[in-house]
Coordinates of C-alpha atoms and ligand atoms in Angstrom, one line a residue:
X1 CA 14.4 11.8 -12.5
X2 CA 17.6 12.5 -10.6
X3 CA 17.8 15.6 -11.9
X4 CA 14.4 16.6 -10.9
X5 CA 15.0 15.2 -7.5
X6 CA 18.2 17.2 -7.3
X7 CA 16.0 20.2 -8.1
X8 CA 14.2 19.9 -5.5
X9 CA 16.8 19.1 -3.3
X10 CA 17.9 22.6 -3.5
X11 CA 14.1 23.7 -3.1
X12 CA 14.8 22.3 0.7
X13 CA 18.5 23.6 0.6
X14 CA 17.2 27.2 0.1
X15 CA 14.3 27.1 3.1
X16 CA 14.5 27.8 6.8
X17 CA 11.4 26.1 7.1
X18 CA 9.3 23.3 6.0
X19 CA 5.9 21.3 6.2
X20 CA 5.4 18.1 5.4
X21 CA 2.1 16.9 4.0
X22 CA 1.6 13.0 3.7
X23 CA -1.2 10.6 3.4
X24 CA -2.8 8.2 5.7
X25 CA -1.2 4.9 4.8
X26 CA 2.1 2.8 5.0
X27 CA 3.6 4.4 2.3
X28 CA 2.4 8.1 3.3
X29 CA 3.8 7.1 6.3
X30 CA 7.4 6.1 5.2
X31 CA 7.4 8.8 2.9
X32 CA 6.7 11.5 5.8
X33 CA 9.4 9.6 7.8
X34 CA 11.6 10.0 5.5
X35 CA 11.3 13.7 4.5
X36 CA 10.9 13.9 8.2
X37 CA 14.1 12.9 9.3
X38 CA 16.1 14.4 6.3
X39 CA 15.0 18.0 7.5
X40 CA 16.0 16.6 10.8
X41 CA 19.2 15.8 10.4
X42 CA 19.7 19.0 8.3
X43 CA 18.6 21.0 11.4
X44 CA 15.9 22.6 9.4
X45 CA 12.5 23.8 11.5
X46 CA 10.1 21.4 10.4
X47 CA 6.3 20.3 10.9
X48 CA 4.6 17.6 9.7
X49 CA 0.8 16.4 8.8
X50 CA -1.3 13.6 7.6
X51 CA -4.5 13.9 5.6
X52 CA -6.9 11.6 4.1
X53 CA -6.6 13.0 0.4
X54 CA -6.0 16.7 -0.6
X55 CA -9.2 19.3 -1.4
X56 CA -10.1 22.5 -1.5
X57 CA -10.3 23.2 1.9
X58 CA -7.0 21.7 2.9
X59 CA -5.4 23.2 -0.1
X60 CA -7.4 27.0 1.3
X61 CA -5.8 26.3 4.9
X62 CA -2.3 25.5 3.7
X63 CA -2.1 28.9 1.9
X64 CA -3.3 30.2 4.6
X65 CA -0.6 28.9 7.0
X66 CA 1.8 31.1 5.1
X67 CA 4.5 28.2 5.5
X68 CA 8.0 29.1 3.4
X69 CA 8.0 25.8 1.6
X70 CA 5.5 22.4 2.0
X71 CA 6.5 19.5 0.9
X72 CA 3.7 17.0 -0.4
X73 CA 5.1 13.6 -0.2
X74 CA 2.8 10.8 -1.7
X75 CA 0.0 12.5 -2.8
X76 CA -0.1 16.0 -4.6
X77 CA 0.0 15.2 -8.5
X78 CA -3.4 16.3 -8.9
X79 CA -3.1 19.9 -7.4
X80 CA 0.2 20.4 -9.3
X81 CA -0.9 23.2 -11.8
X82 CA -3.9 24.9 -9.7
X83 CA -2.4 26.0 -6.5
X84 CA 0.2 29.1 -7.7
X85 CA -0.4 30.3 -4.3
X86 CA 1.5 27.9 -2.6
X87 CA 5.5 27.4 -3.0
X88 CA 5.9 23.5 -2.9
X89 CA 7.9 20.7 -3.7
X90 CA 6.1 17.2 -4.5
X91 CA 7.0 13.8 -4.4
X92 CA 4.4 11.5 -5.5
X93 CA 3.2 8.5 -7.6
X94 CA -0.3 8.5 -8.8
X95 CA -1.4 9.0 -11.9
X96 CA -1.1 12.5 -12.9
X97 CA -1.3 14.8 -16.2
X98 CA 1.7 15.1 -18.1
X99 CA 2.8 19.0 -16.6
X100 CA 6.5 17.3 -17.1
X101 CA 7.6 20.8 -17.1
X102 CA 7.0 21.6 -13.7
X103 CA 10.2 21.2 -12.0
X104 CA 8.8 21.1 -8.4
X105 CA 6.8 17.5 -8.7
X106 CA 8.7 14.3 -8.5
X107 CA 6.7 11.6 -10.3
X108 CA 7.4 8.2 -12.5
X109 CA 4.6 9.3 -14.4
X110 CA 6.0 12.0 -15.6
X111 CA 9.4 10.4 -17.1
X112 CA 7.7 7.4 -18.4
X113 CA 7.1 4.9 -15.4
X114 CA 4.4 3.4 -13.9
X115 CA 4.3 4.7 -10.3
X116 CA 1.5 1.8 -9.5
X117 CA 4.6 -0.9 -9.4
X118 CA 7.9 0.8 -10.1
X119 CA 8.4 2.8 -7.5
X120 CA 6.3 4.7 -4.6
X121 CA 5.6 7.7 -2.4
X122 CA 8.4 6.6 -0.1
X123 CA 10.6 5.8 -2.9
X124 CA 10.6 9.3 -5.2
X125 CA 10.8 11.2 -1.4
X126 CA 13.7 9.1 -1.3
X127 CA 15.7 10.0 -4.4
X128 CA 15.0 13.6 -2.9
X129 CA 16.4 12.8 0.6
X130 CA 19.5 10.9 -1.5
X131 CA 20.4 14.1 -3.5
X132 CA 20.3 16.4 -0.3
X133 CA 23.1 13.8 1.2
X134 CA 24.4 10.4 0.4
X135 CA 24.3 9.6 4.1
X136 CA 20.9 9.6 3.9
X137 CA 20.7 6.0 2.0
X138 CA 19.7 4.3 5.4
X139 CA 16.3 5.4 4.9
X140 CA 15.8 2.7 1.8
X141 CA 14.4 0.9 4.3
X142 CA 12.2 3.0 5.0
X143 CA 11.2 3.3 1.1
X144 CA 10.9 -0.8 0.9
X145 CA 8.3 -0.5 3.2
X146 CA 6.0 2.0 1.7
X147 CA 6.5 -0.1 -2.0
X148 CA 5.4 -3.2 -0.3
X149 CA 2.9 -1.0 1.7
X150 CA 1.3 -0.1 -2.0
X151 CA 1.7 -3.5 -2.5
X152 CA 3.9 -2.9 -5.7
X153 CA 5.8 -6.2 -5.4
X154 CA 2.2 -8.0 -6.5
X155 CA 3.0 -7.7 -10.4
X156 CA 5.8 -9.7 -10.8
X157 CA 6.1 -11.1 -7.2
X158 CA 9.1 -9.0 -6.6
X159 CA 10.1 -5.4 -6.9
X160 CA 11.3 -4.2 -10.3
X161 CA 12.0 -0.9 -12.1
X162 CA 12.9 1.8 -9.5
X163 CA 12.3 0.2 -6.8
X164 CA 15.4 -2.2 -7.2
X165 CA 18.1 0.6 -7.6
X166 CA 16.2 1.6 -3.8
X167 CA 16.6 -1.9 -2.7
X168 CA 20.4 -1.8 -3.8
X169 CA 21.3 1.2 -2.0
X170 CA 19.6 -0.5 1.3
X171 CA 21.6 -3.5 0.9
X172 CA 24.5 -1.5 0.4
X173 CA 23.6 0.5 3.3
X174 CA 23.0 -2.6 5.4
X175 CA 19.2 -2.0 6.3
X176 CA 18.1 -4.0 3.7
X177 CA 18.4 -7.9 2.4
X178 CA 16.2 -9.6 0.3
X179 CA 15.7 -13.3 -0.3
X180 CA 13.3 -16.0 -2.5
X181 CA 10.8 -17.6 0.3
X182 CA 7.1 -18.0 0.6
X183 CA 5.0 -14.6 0.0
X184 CA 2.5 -15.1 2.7
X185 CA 1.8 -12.7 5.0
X186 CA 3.3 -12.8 8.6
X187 CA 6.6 -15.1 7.8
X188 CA 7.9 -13.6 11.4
X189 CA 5.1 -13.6 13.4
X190 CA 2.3 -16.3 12.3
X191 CA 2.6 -19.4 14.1
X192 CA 2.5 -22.2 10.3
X193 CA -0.8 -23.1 10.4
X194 CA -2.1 -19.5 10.7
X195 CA 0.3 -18.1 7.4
X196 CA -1.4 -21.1 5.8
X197 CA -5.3 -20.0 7.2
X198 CA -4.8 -16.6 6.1
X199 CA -3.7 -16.9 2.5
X200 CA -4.7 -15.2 0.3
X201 CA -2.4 -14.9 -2.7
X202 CA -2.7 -17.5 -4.2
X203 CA -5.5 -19.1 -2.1
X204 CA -4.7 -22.4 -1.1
X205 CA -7.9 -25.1 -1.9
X206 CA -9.0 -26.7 1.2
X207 CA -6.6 -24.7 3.6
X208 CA -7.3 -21.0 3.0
X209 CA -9.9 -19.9 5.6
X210 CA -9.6 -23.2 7.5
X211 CA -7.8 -23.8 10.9
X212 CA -8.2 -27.3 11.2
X213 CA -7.7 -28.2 8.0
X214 CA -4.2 -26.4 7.9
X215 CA -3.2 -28.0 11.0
X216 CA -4.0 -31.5 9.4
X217 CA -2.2 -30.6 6.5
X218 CA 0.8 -29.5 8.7
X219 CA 0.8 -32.8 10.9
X220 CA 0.6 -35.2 7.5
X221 CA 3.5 -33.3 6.4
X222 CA 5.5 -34.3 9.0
X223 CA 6.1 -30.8 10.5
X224 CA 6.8 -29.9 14.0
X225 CA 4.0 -27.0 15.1
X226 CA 5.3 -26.3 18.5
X227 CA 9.3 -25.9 19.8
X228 CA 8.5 -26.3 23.7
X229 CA 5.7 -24.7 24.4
X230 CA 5.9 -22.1 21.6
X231 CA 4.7 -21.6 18.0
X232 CA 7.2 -22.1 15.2
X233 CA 6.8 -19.4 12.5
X234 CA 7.9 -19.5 9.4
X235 CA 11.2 -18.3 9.7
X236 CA 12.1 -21.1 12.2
X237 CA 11.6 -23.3 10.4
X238 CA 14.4 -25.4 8.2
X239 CA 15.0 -25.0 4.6
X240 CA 14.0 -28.4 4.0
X241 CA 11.1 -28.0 6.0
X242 CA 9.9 -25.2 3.7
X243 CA 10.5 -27.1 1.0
X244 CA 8.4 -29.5 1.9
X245 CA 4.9 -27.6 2.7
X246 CA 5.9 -25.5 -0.3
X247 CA 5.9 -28.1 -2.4
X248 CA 2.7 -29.7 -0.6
X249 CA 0.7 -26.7 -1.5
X250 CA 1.9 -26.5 -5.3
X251 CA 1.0 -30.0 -5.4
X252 CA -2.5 -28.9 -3.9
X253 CA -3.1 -26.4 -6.5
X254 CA -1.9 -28.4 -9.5
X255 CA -4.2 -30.9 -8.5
X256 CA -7.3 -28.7 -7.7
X257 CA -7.1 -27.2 -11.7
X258 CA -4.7 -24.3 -10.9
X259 CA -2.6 -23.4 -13.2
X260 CA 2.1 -23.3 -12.9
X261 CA 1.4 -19.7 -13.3
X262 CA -0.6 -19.5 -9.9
X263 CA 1.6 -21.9 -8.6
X264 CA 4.8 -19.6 -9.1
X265 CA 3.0 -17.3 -7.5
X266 CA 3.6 -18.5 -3.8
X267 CA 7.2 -18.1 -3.9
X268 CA 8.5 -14.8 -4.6
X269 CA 10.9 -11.8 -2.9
X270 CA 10.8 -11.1 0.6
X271 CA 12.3 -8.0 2.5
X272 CA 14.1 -8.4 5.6
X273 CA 14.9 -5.0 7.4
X274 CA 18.7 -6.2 8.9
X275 CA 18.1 -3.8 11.6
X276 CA 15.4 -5.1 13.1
X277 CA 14.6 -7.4 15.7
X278 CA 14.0 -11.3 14.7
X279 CA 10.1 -12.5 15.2
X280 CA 8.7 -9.3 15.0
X281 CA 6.3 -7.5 13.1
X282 CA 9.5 -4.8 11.7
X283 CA 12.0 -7.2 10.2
X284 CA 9.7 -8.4 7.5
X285 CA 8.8 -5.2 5.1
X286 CA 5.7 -6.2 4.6
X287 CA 4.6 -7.2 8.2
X288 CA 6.1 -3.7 9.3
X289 CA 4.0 -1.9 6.8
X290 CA 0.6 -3.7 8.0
X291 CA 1.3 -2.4 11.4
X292 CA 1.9 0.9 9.8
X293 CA -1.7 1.0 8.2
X294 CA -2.8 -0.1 11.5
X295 CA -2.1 3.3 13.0
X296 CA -2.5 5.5 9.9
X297 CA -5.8 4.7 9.0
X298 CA -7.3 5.2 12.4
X299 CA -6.2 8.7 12.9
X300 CA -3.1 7.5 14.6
X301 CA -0.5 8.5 11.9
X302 CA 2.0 9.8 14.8
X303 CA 2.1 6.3 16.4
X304 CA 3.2 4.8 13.2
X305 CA 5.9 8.1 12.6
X306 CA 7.3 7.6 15.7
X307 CA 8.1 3.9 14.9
X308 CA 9.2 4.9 11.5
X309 CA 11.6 7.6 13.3
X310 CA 13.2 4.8 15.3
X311 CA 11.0 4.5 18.8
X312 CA 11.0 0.9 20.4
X313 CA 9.3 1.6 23.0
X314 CA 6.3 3.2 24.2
X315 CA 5.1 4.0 20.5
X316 CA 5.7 0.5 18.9
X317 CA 3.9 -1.2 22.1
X318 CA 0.8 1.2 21.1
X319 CA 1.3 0.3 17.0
X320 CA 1.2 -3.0 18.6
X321 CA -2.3 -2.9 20.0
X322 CA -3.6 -1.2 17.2
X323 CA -3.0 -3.6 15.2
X324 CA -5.1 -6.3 17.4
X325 CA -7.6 -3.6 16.0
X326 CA -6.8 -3.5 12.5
X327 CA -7.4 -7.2 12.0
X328 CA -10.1 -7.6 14.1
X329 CA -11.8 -4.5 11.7
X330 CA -10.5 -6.7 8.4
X331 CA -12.2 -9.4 9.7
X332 CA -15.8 -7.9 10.6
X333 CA -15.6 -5.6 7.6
X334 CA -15.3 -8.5 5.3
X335 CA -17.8 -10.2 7.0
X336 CA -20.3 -6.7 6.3
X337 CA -19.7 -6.7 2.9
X338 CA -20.4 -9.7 2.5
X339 CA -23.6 -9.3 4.4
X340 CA -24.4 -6.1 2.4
X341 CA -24.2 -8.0 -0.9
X342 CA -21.6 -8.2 -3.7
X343 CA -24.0 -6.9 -6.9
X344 CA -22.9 -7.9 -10.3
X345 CA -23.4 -5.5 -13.1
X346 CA -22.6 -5.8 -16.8
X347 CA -18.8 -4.3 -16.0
X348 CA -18.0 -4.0 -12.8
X349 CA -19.5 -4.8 -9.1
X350 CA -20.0 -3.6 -6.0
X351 CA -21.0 -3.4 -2.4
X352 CA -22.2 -1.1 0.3
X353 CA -21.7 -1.2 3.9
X354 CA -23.2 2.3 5.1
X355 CA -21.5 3.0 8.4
X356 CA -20.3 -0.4 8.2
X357 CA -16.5 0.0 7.5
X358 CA -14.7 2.9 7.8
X359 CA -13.6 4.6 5.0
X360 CA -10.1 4.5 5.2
X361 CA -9.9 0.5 4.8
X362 CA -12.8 -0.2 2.6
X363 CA -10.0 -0.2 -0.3
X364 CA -8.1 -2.9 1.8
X365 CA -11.7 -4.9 2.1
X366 CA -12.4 -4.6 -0.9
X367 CA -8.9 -5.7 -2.4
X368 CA -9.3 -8.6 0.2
X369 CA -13.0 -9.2 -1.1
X370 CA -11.5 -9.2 -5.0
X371 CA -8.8 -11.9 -4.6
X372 CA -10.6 -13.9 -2.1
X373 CA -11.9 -16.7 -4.7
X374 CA -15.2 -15.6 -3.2
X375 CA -16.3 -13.1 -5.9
X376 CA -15.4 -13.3 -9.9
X377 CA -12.2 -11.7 -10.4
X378 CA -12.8 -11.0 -14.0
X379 CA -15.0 -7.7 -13.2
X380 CA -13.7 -4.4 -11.0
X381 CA -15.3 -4.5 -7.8
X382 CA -16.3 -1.1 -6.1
X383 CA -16.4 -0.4 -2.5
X384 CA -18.7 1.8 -0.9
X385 CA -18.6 3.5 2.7
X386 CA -20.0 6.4 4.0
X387 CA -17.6 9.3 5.2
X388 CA -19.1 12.0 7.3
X389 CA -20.8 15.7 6.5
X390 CA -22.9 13.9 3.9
X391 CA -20.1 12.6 1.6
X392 CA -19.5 8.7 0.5
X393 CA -16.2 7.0 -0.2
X394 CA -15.7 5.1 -3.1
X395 CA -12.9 2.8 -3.3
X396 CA -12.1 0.7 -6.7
X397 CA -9.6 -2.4 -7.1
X398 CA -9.1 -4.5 -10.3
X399 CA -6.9 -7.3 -11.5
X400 CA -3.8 -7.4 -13.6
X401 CA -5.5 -9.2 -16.2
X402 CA -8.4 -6.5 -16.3
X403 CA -5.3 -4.3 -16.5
X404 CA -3.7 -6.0 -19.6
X405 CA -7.2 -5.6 -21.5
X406 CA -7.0 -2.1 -20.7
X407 CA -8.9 -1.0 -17.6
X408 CA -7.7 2.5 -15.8
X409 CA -9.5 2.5 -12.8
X410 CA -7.6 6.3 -12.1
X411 CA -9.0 8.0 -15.1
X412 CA -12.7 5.7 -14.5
X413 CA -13.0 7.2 -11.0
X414 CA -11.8 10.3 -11.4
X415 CA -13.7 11.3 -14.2
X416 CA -16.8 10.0 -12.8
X417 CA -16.4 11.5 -9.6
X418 CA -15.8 14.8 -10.9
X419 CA -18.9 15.2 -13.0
X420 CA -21.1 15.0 -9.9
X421 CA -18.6 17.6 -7.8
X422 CA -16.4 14.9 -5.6
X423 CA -12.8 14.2 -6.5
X424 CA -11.2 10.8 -7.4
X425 CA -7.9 9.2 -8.7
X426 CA -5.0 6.8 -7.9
X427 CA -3.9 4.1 -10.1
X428 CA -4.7 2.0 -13.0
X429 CA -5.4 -1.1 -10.4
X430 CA -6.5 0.5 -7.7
X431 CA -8.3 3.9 -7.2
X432 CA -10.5 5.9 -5.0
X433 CA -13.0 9.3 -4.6
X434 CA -15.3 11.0 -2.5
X435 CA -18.7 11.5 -3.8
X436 CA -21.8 13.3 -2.6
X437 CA -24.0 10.7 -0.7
X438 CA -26.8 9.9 -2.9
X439 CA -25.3 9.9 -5.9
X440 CA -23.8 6.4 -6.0
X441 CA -26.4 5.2 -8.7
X442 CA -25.4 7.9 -10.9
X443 CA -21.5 7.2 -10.6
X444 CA -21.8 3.7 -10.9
X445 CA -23.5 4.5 -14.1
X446 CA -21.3 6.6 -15.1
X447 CA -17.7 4.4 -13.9
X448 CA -19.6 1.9 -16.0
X449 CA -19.6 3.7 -18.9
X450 CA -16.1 4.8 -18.9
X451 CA -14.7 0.9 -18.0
X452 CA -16.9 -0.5 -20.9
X453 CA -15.5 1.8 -23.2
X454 CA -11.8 1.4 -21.8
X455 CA -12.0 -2.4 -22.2
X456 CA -13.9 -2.1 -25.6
X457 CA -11.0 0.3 -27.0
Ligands
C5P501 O1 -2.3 5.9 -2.1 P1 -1.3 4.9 -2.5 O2 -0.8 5.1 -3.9 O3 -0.3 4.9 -1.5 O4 -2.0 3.5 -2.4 C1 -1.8 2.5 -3.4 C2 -3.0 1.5 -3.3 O5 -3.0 0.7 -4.4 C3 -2.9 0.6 -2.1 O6 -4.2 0.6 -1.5 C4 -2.6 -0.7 -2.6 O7 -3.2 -1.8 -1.9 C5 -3.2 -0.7 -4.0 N1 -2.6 -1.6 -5.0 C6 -3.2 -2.8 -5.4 N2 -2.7 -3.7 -6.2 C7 -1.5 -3.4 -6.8 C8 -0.8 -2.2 -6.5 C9 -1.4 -1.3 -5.6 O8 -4.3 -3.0 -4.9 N3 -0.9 -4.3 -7.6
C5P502 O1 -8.6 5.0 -0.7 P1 -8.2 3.8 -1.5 O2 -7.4 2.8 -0.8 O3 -9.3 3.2 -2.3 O4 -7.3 4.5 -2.6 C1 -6.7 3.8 -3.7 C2 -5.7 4.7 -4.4 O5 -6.4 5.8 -4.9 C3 -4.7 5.2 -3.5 O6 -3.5 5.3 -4.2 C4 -5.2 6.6 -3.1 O7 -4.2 7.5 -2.8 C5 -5.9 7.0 -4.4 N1 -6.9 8.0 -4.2 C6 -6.9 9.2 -4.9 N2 -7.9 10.2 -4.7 C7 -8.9 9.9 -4.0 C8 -9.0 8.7 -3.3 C9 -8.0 7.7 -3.5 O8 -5.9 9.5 -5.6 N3 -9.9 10.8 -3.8
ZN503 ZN1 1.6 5.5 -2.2

């Protein structure tokens, strides 16, 4: 892998001019950001875009655009072989086919790994920006975002494989430390009772969902809610103060017929970007990558760049509100597909919402929706969303387990989608396409197929 990176570290070496391509999430984000500010710092003329996923028509304008070199960073495997015409470098993750001999496309996949948890987007851009200079290894932090962006840190409730030589380099870069605390969201910013309400991994019985309840459970404890007149969050609180609520909600779901393995699972690794300020939504990797999605997904991918590049000010006050609007469009769309219906099939199950949510966080619903105790979690579950110019989005999520027995939601979704014309792909646990509207019965049928036959195999 370093010696591919370094190829392609003289790919950017050689050009006068570059253009960034980079997808509309956290770790798109980070990884733009990061190829971003290399070609800054190198003094290169540079550009940069974000797109929802790469087709023909982007693929048509691109050529067209005549640009010396473009650099794809975290999407791009599945074009590697069919576009001659354009002279690229890519640094990706998904799942792609084994072209290992193409020298211009960065990707675990393609030296073994499993790009859905070792390392991400951010990360392989990385190991390019690394190889152009050493100085560069400030930007880990930047990578440790878009990994716990992708949410790779789920698996084994910590980064592994790749991902950890990353995490060294940021610690020895000072940007980076990482710790053993709680793995709910919003450590810096959640007043207690509101990390508690919101959690979903594991849920806690009796508390996730319910504000009251969290507070009683807070105030039995013993624990202080308010310093003055403010919230305490997490992070102000004492060690043995953690302790103790940890320990009261291990005792909870002991009790309530969880297993030690669900248990273990509230305590886990955090990332703390050293940098940043205390109590806010950047110094906790995966609070900072929320916000990220809070821009990117709403058409707003500059907002979150400009953070990402370093602004304080103006831009990270409009992330900010944006992400008022994020979770207030969590909350509703959850609420719609619930509304809509969660239908069970044989193998897999599903929801529409229509115009309902849009389609760039129906995957994050849907995720939401999977490990929310509120549907099975022993079948896929499929989220559906319509996209404009007559097209629907499809976005799939499964389980680790369903993993272990085999499911590959990336070769399920992609193959599906392309035998009625739309595109798909992603990752073994979580995948996505674009279909022609209409059509959904036929590709449920047909993902159904394909994931009754992976499991059975
Ligand atoms: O496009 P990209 O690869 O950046 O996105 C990865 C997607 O996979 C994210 O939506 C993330 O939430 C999802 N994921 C997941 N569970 C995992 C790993 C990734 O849902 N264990
Ligand atoms: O869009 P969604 O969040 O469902 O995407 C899940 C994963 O599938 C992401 O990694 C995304 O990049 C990938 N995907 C893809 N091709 C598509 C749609 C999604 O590779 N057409
Ligand atoms: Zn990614």
């Amino acid at each position: 892998m370093l010696k591919r990176a370094k190829n392609l570290a003289d790919s950017v070496n050689r050009s006068k001019e570059i253009h960034i391509v980079t997808h509309i999430d956290a770790d798109g984000i980070t990884a733009g950001a990061i190829a971003s500010q290399t070609l800054k710092r190198m003094g290169k003329q540079h550009s940069i875009e974000f797109v929802k996923q790469l087709d023909k028509m982007v693929l048509e304008r691109l050529k067209n655009e005549n640009h010396e070199l473009v650099w794809f960073t975290d999407l791009g495997s599945s074009i590697s072989v069919n576009s001659p015409e354009i002279n690229k470098i890519i640094t990706d993750h998904h799942a792609c086919p084994d072209d290992s001999d193409l020298n211009f496309h960065l990707n675990p996949h393609l030296f073994g790994l499993d790009g859905s948890f070792q390392i991400s987007g951010a990360g392989v851009t990385y190991f390019v920006s690394k190889s152009i200079d050493q100085k560069n290894m400030d930007l880990a932090s930047l990578a440790i975002v878009g990994a716990c962006g992708d949410l790779q840190d789920r698996k084994h409730c910590r980064l592994v494989g790749v991902n950890r030589q990353i995490l060294e380099d940021g610690e020895k870069a000072g940007v980076v430390q990482y710790k053993t605390d709680i793995r709910y969201f919003g450590r810096e910013t959640r007043p207690i009772y509101k990390l508690l309400q919101y959690a979903s991994d594991p849920l806690i019985p009796g508390l996730s969902g319910r504000e009251s309840a969290c507070i009683a459970f807070l105030q039995e404890l013993g624990i202080k809610m308010k310093d003055g007149g403010t919230w305490r969050n997490w992070t102000h609180l004492s060690k043995d103060e953690r302790r103790t609520i940890i320990s009261g909600i291990a005792r909870l779901l002991l009790t309530k017929g969880f297993d030690h393995k669900m248990a273990k699972r509230l305590v886990g690794e955090v990332y703390i970007l050293d940098e940043e300020k205390e109590g806010t939504e950047l110094r906790d990797a995966k609070e900072f990558a929320t916000l990220l999605n809070s821009t990117a997904r709403y058409g707003q991918c500059d907002v979150g760049l400009n953070v990402c590049l370093g602004d304080r000010g103006a831009w990270l006050k409009k992330a900010r509100t944006l992400l008022q609007g994020h979770r207030h469009n969590l909350v509703e769309g959850l609420q719609f597909a619930k509304d809509a219906g969660i239908e069970k099939r044989e193998y897999l199950q599903f929801f529409h919402t229509g115009t309902g949510i849009r389609d760039t966080i129906v995957g994050i619903v849907a995720n939401m929706l999977l490990n929310s105790g509120e549907t099975s979690n022993d079948l896929p579950l499929i989220g559906f969303a319509d996209k404009d110019k007559g097209e629907v989005k499809a976005s799939a999520r499964g389980t680790q387990e369903l993993i272990d027995k085999g499911l590959d939601l990336s070769i399920a979704m992609k193959k599906s989608a392309e035998l009625l014309d739309g595109v798909g792909g992603g990752h073994n646990i979580a995948a996505g396409a674009t279909i022609p509207k209409g059509k959904e019965e036929e590709f449920l049928d047909l993902l159904e197929k394909e994931i009754k036959t992976q499991l059975s195999s």
